[in-house]
Amino acid sequence: MKNCLECNDKIVGREDKKFCSDGCRNAYNNKMNKDNTNLMRNINNKLRKNYRILCELNVDGKAKTTRTKLLSKGFDFEFFTSIYNTKTGNTYFFLYDQGYRALEDEYFMLVKKDS
């Protein structure tokens, strides 16, 4: 007989069960999936905030905005998930599927990757 991974009670039922109840399964998975440190939590919060700002300003999949507008909404240019360099030498910074690149005069082109 096996014991629950969360509360260590005996498990009744199917042979491959790992938890005695849905509550224990949820508690265990929540513990395993939470951000382990304040550093991870803070970085993930900044990435989420940047992503929300880009989504808000780029409703149609392509848009133009200013550095001032991004900063006024709390955008942090130090946090992104990937960089894409085009063959023509342009550099895009992405937050998941939302991207941006610097243009002239403090303007930015906002783009969205096709899924």
mmCIF file of N, CA, C and O in Angstrom, residues 7-72:
data_model
loop_
_atom_site.group_PDB
_atom_site.id
_atom_site.type_symbol
_atom_site.label_atom_id
_atom_site.label_comp_id
_atom_site.label_asym_id
_atom_site.label_seq_id
_atom_site.Cartn_x
_atom_site.Cartn_y
_atom_site.Cartn_z
ATOM 1 N N CYS A 7 0.298 14.267 2.482
ATOM 2 C CA CYS A 7 0.002 14.127 3.919
ATOM 3 C C CYS A 7 0.503 12.813 4.517
ATOM 4 O O CYS A 7 0.434 12.605 5.726
ATOM 5 N N ASN A 8 0.984 11.922 3.653
ATOM 6 C CA ASN A 8 1.534 10.626 4.066
ATOM 7 C C ASN A 8 0.480 9.620 4.561
ATOM 8 O O ASN A 8 0.820 8.601 5.124
ATOM 9 N N ASP A 9 -0.822 9.923 4.397
ATOM 10 C CA ASP A 9 -1.872 8.949 4.733
ATOM 11 C C ASP A 9 -1.840 7.809 3.720
ATOM 12 O O ASP A 9 -1.323 7.956 2.601
ATOM 13 N N LYS A 10 -2.413 6.698 4.111
ATOM 14 C CA LYS A 10 -2.527 5.549 3.199
ATOM 15 C C LYS A 10 -3.463 5.905 2.050
ATOM 16 O O LYS A 10 -4.467 6.583 2.244
ATOM 17 N N ILE A 11 -3.119 5.435 0.848
ATOM 18 C CA ILE A 11 -3.947 5.686 -0.337
ATOM 19 C C ILE A 11 -4.799 4.455 -0.612
ATOM 20 O O ILE A 11 -4.302 3.332 -0.648
ATOM 21 N N VAL A 12 -6.098 4.702 -0.796
ATOM 22 C CA VAL A 12 -7.034 3.640 -1.143
ATOM 23 C C VAL A 12 -7.471 3.869 -2.583
ATOM 24 O O VAL A 12 -7.750 5.001 -2.972
ATOM 25 N N GLY A 13 -7.508 2.799 -3.369
ATOM 26 C CA GLY A 13 -7.990 2.949 -4.743
ATOM 27 C C GLY A 13 -6.985 2.433 -5.735
ATOM 28 O O GLY A 13 -6.255 1.478 -5.472
ATOM 29 N N ARG A 14 -6.947 3.097 -6.877
ATOM 30 C CA ARG A 14 -6.104 2.638 -7.980
ATOM 31 C C ARG A 14 -4.644 2.508 -7.568
ATOM 32 O O ARG A 14 -4.132 3.274 -6.750
ATOM 33 N N GLU A 15 -3.976 1.600 -8.195
ATOM 34 C CA GLU A 15 -2.578 1.298 -7.895
ATOM 35 C C GLU A 15 -1.640 2.468 -8.190
ATOM 36 O O GLU A 15 -0.632 2.660 -7.511
ATOM 37 N N ASP A 16 -1.978 3.271 -9.227
ATOM 38 C CA ASP A 16 -1.078 4.350 -9.646
ATOM 39 C C ASP A 16 -1.383 5.701 -8.985
ATOM 40 O O ASP A 16 -0.757 6.703 -9.312
ATOM 41 N N LYS A 17 -2.317 5.745 -8.027
ATOM 42 C CA LYS A 17 -2.636 7.001 -7.346
ATOM 43 C C LYS A 17 -1.456 7.473 -6.516
ATOM 44 O O LYS A 17 -0.740 6.669 -5.928
ATOM 45 N N LYS A 18 -1.268 8.791 -6.458
ATOM 46 C CA LYS A 18 -0.171 9.362 -5.674
ATOM 47 C C LYS A 18 -0.681 10.175 -4.490
ATOM 48 O O LYS A 18 0.088 10.514 -3.593
ATOM 49 N N PHE A 19 -1.972 10.513 -4.503
ATOM 50 C CA PHE A 19 -2.544 11.372 -3.464
ATOM 51 C C PHE A 19 -3.835 10.759 -2.941
ATOM 52 O O PHE A 19 -4.546 10.071 -3.662
ATOM 53 N N CYS A 20 -4.154 11.059 -1.685
ATOM 54 C CA CYS A 20 -5.361 10.497 -1.082
ATOM 55 C C CYS A 20 -6.609 11.289 -1.455
ATOM 56 O O CYS A 20 -7.720 10.793 -1.337
ATOM 57 N N SER A 21 -6.420 12.566 -1.912
ATOM 58 C CA SER A 21 -7.573 13.409 -2.239
ATOM 59 C C SER A 21 -7.162 14.498 -3.229
ATOM 60 O O SER A 21 -5.971 14.768 -3.419
ATOM 61 N N ASP A 22 -8.168 15.154 -3.801
ATOM 62 C CA ASP A 22 -7.895 16.287 -4.691
ATOM 63 C C ASP A 22 -7.229 17.417 -3.925
ATOM 64 O O ASP A 22 -6.365 18.119 -4.451
ATOM 65 N N GLY A 23 -7.640 17.607 -2.675
ATOM 66 C CA GLY A 23 -7.046 18.668 -1.852
ATOM 67 C C GLY A 23 -5.554 18.471 -1.672
ATOM 68 O O GLY A 23 -4.769 19.420 -1.796
ATOM 69 N N CYS A 24 -5.139 17.240 -1.373
ATOM 70 C CA CYS A 24 -3.708 16.942 -1.222
ATOM 71 C C CYS A 24 -2.967 17.099 -2.548
ATOM 72 O O CYS A 24 -1.854 17.612 -2.593
ATOM 73 N N ARG A 25 -3.592 16.648 -3.637
ATOM 74 C CA ARG A 25 -2.970 16.787 -4.957
ATOM 75 C C ARG A 25 -2.754 18.268 -5.282
ATOM 76 O O ARG A 25 -1.673 18.672 -5.710
ATOM 77 N N ASN A 26 -3.778 19.098 -5.031
ATOM 78 C CA ASN A 26 -3.661 20.535 -5.300
ATOM 79 C C ASN A 26 -2.611 21.186 -4.416
ATOM 80 O O ASN A 26 -1.805 21.994 -4.886
ATOM 81 N N ALA A 27 -2.611 20.862 -3.125
ATOM 82 C CA ALA A 27 -1.639 21.445 -2.195
ATOM 83 C C ALA A 27 -0.215 21.091 -2.617
ATOM 84 O O ALA A 27 0.680 21.948 -2.625
ATOM 85 N N TYR A 28 0.007 19.837 -2.980
ATOM 86 C CA TYR A 28 1.330 19.377 -3.396
ATOM 87 C C TYR A 28 1.779 20.114 -4.664
ATOM 88 O O TYR A 28 2.899 20.633 -4.732
ATOM 89 N N ASN A 29 0.897 20.169 -5.675
ATOM 90 C CA ASN A 29 1.261 20.828 -6.932
ATOM 91 C C ASN A 29 1.467 22.322 -6.755
ATOM 92 O O ASN A 29 2.358 22.902 -7.386
ATOM 93 N N ASN A 30 0.680 22.963 -5.899
ATOM 94 C CA ASN A 30 0.880 24.386 -5.636
ATOM 95 C C ASN A 30 2.252 24.635 -5.015
ATOM 96 O O ASN A 30 2.940 25.592 -5.370
ATOM 97 N N LYS A 31 2.654 23.769 -4.082
ATOM 98 C CA LYS A 31 3.982 23.900 -3.467
ATOM 99 C C LYS A 31 5.087 23.705 -4.498
ATOM 100 O O LYS A 31 6.082 24.424 -4.504
ATOM 101 N N MET A 32 4.913 22.714 -5.375
ATOM 102 C CA MET A 32 5.942 22.408 -6.363
ATOM 103 C C MET A 32 6.072 23.496 -7.428
ATOM 104 O O MET A 32 7.158 23.729 -7.950
ATOM 105 N N ASN A 33 4.967 24.165 -7.748
ATOM 106 C CA ASN A 33 4.969 25.126 -8.855
ATOM 107 C C ASN A 33 5.120 26.573 -8.444
ATOM 108 O O ASN A 33 5.199 27.449 -9.302
ATOM 109 N N LYS A 34 5.162 26.862 -7.153
ATOM 110 C CA LYS A 34 5.262 28.268 -6.759
ATOM 111 C C LYS A 34 6.674 28.780 -7.005
ATOM 112 O O LYS A 34 7.636 28.011 -7.063
ATOM 113 N N ASP A 35 6.800 30.083 -7.173
ATOM 114 C CA ASP A 35 8.122 30.679 -7.347
ATOM 115 C C ASP A 35 8.895 30.486 -6.048
ATOM 116 O O ASP A 35 8.442 30.872 -4.977
ATOM 117 N N ASN A 36 10.073 29.885 -6.156
ATOM 118 C CA ASN A 36 10.822 29.502 -4.964
ATOM 119 C C ASN A 36 11.417 30.673 -4.204
ATOM 120 O O ASN A 36 11.642 30.594 -3.011
ATOM 121 N N THR A 37 11.702 31.754 -4.880
ATOM 122 C CA THR A 37 12.381 32.861 -4.208
ATOM 123 C C THR A 37 11.728 34.181 -4.576
ATOM 124 O O THR A 37 11.018 34.291 -5.578
ATOM 125 N N ASN A 38 12.014 35.195 -3.773
ATOM 126 C CA ASN A 38 11.542 36.540 -4.089
ATOM 127 C C ASN A 38 12.120 37.012 -5.408
ATOM 128 O O ASN A 38 11.449 37.712 -6.165
ATOM 129 N N LEU A 39 13.363 36.639 -5.703
ATOM 130 C CA LEU A 39 13.988 37.040 -6.964
ATOM 131 C C LEU A 39 13.177 36.531 -8.146
ATOM 132 O O LEU A 39 12.827 37.295 -9.053
ATOM 133 N N MET A 40 12.828 35.233 -8.137
ATOM 134 C CA MET A 40 12.014 34.667 -9.230
ATOM 135 C C MET A 40 10.661 35.356 -9.309
ATOM 136 O O MET A 40 10.189 35.692 -10.393
ATOM 137 N N ARG A 41 10.035 35.549 -8.178
ATOM 138 C CA ARG A 41 8.708 36.174 -8.150
ATOM 139 C C ARG A 41 8.774 37.588 -8.720
ATOM 140 O O ARG A 41 7.945 37.988 -9.533
ATOM 141 N N ASN A 42 9.801 38.360 -8.317
ATOM 142 C CA ASN A 42 9.924 39.741 -8.793
ATOM 143 C C ASN A 42 10.195 39.804 -10.292
ATOM 144 O O ASN A 42 9.623 40.644 -10.996
ATOM 145 N N ILE A 43 11.052 38.920 -10.789
ATOM 146 C CA ILE A 43 11.336 38.900 -12.229
ATOM 147 C C ILE A 43 10.088 38.508 -13.010
ATOM 148 O O ILE A 43 9.740 39.146 -14.008
ATOM 149 N N ASN A 44 9.392 37.471 -12.560
ATOM 150 C CA ASN A 44 8.165 37.044 -13.253
ATOM 151 C C ASN A 44 7.113 38.137 -13.230
ATOM 152 O O ASN A 44 6.400 38.341 -14.220
ATOM 153 N N ASN A 45 7.002 38.878 -12.128
ATOM 154 C CA ASN A 45 6.048 39.991 -12.063
ATOM 155 C C ASN A 45 6.412 41.082 -13.061
ATOM 156 O O ASN A 45 5.529 41.654 -13.718
ATOM 157 N N LYS A 46 7.709 41.382 -13.214
ATOM 158 C CA LYS A 46 8.130 42.405 -14.177
ATOM 159 C C LYS A 46 7.869 41.954 -15.611
ATOM 160 O O LYS A 46 7.438 42.742 -16.450
ATOM 161 N N LEU A 47 8.138 40.670 -15.893
ATOM 162 C CA LEU A 47 7.849 40.141 -17.232
ATOM 163 C C LEU A 47 6.357 40.218 -17.538
ATOM 164 O O LEU A 47 5.947 40.621 -18.629
ATOM 165 N N ARG A 48 5.529 39.827 -16.551
ATOM 166 C CA ARG A 48 4.070 39.890 -16.742
ATOM 167 C C ARG A 48 3.604 41.321 -16.972
ATOM 168 O O ARG A 48 2.768 41.579 -17.849
ATOM 169 N N LYS A 49 4.145 42.268 -16.196
ATOM 170 C CA LYS A 49 3.748 43.681 -16.338
ATOM 171 C C LYS A 49 4.144 44.194 -17.723
ATOM 172 O O LYS A 49 3.339 44.834 -18.409
ATOM 173 N N ASN A 50 5.377 43.931 -18.154
ATOM 174 C CA ASN A 50 5.815 44.357 -19.482
ATOM 175 C C ASN A 50 4.927 43.756 -20.565
ATOM 176 O O ASN A 50 4.549 44.426 -21.526
ATOM 177 N N TYR A 51 4.592 42.475 -20.423
ATOM 178 C CA TYR A 51 3.743 41.797 -21.403
ATOM 179 C C TYR A 51 2.364 42.456 -21.477
ATOM 180 O O TYR A 51 1.848 42.717 -22.570
ATOM 181 N N ARG A 52 1.781 42.733 -20.327
ATOM 182 C CA ARG A 52 0.455 43.389 -20.304
ATOM 183 C C ARG A 52 0.501 44.754 -20.970
ATOM 184 O O ARG A 52 -0.416 45.131 -21.703
ATOM 185 N N ILE A 53 1.569 45.509 -20.732
ATOM 186 C CA ILE A 53 1.708 46.841 -21.346
ATOM 187 C C ILE A 53 1.790 46.711 -22.867
ATOM 188 O O ILE A 53 1.109 47.440 -23.595
ATOM 189 N N LEU A 54 2.600 45.787 -23.366
ATOM 190 C CA LEU A 54 2.704 45.605 -24.819
ATOM 191 C C LEU A 54 1.375 45.163 -25.417
ATOM 192 O O LEU A 54 0.978 45.651 -26.480
ATOM 193 N N CYS A 55 0.668 44.262 -24.736
ATOM 194 C CA CYS A 55 -0.647 43.818 -25.239
ATOM 195 C C CYS A 55 -1.629 44.975 -25.300
ATOM 196 O O CYS A 55 -2.404 45.098 -26.252
ATOM 197 N N GLU A 56 -1.601 45.819 -24.290
ATOM 198 C CA GLU A 56 -2.511 46.968 -24.229
ATOM 199 C C GLU A 56 -2.235 47.957 -25.355
ATOM 200 O O GLU A 56 -3.155 48.508 -25.965
ATOM 201 N N LEU A 57 -0.957 48.169 -25.666
ATOM 202 C CA LEU A 57 -0.581 49.156 -26.692
ATOM 203 C C LEU A 57 -0.561 48.564 -28.099
ATOM 204 O O LEU A 57 -0.492 49.300 -29.080
ATOM 205 N N ASN A 58 -0.602 47.249 -28.209
ATOM 206 C CA ASN A 58 -0.482 46.592 -29.512
ATOM 207 C C ASN A 58 -1.677 45.665 -29.749
ATOM 208 O O ASN A 58 -1.523 44.462 -29.887
ATOM 209 N N VAL A 59 -2.843 46.226 -29.825
ATOM 210 C CA VAL A 59 -4.076 45.456 -29.975
ATOM 211 C C VAL A 59 -4.160 44.777 -31.340
ATOM 212 O O VAL A 59 -4.624 43.649 -31.461
ATOM 213 N N ASP A 60 -3.687 45.444 -32.390
ATOM 214 C CA ASP A 60 -3.852 44.946 -33.761
ATOM 215 C C ASP A 60 -2.683 44.108 -34.277
ATOM 216 O O ASP A 60 -2.677 43.715 -35.440
ATOM 217 N N GLY A 61 -1.666 43.863 -33.450
ATOM 218 C CA GLY A 61 -0.550 43.045 -33.891
ATOM 219 C C GLY A 61 0.615 43.833 -34.439
ATOM 220 O O GLY A 61 1.700 43.308 -34.643
ATOM 221 N N LYS A 62 0.396 45.121 -34.711
ATOM 222 C CA LYS A 62 1.467 46.001 -35.149
ATOM 223 C C LYS A 62 1.079 47.424 -34.749
ATOM 224 O O LYS A 62 -0.028 47.856 -35.021
ATOM 225 N N ALA A 63 1.998 48.118 -34.068
ATOM 226 C CA ALA A 63 1.683 49.467 -33.603
ATOM 227 C C ALA A 63 2.980 50.251 -33.414
ATOM 228 O O ALA A 63 4.080 49.706 -33.504
ATOM 229 N N LYS A 64 2.827 51.526 -33.140
ATOM 230 C CA LYS A 64 3.958 52.405 -32.902
ATOM 231 C C LYS A 64 3.672 53.169 -31.615
ATOM 232 O O LYS A 64 2.536 53.570 -31.359
ATOM 233 N N THR A 65 4.696 53.353 -30.790
ATOM 234 C CA THR A 65 4.530 54.100 -29.549
ATOM 235 C C THR A 65 5.837 54.800 -29.216
ATOM 236 O O THR A 65 6.813 54.691 -29.964
ATOM 237 N N THR A 66 5.852 55.506 -28.093
ATOM 238 C CA THR A 66 7.054 56.241 -27.695
ATOM 239 C C THR A 66 7.653 55.644 -26.417
ATOM 240 O O THR A 66 6.962 54.980 -25.640
ATOM 241 N N ARG A 67 8.922 55.927 -26.226
ATOM 242 C CA ARG A 67 9.603 55.508 -24.998
ATOM 243 C C ARG A 67 8.886 56.113 -23.781
ATOM 244 O O ARG A 67 8.668 55.431 -22.778
ATOM 245 N N THR A 68 8.492 57.381 -23.891
ATOM 246 C CA THR A 68 7.819 58.065 -22.789
ATOM 247 C C THR A 68 6.530 57.360 -22.397
ATOM 248 O O THR A 68 6.250 57.173 -21.208
ATOM 249 N N LYS A 69 5.739 56.942 -23.393
ATOM 250 C CA LYS A 69 4.480 56.251 -23.105
ATOM 251 C C LYS A 69 4.734 54.912 -22.419
ATOM 252 O O LYS A 69 4.059 54.555 -21.457
ATOM 253 N N LEU A 70 5.710 54.152 -22.920
ATOM 254 C CA LEU A 70 6.054 52.875 -22.300
ATOM 255 C C LEU A 70 6.494 53.076 -20.846
ATOM 256 O O LEU A 70 6.030 52.389 -19.942
ATOM 257 N N LEU A 71 7.387 54.037 -20.631
ATOM 258 C CA LEU A 71 7.885 54.288 -19.276
ATOM 259 C C LEU A 71 6.779 54.781 -18.342
ATOM 260 O O LEU A 71 6.734 54.401 -17.172
ATOM 261 N N SER A 72 5.882 55.599 -18.873
ATOM 262 C CA SER A 72 4.800 56.134 -18.021
ATOM 263 C C SER A 72 3.861 55.029 -17.541
ATOM 264 O O SER A 72 3.224 55.152 -16.502
#
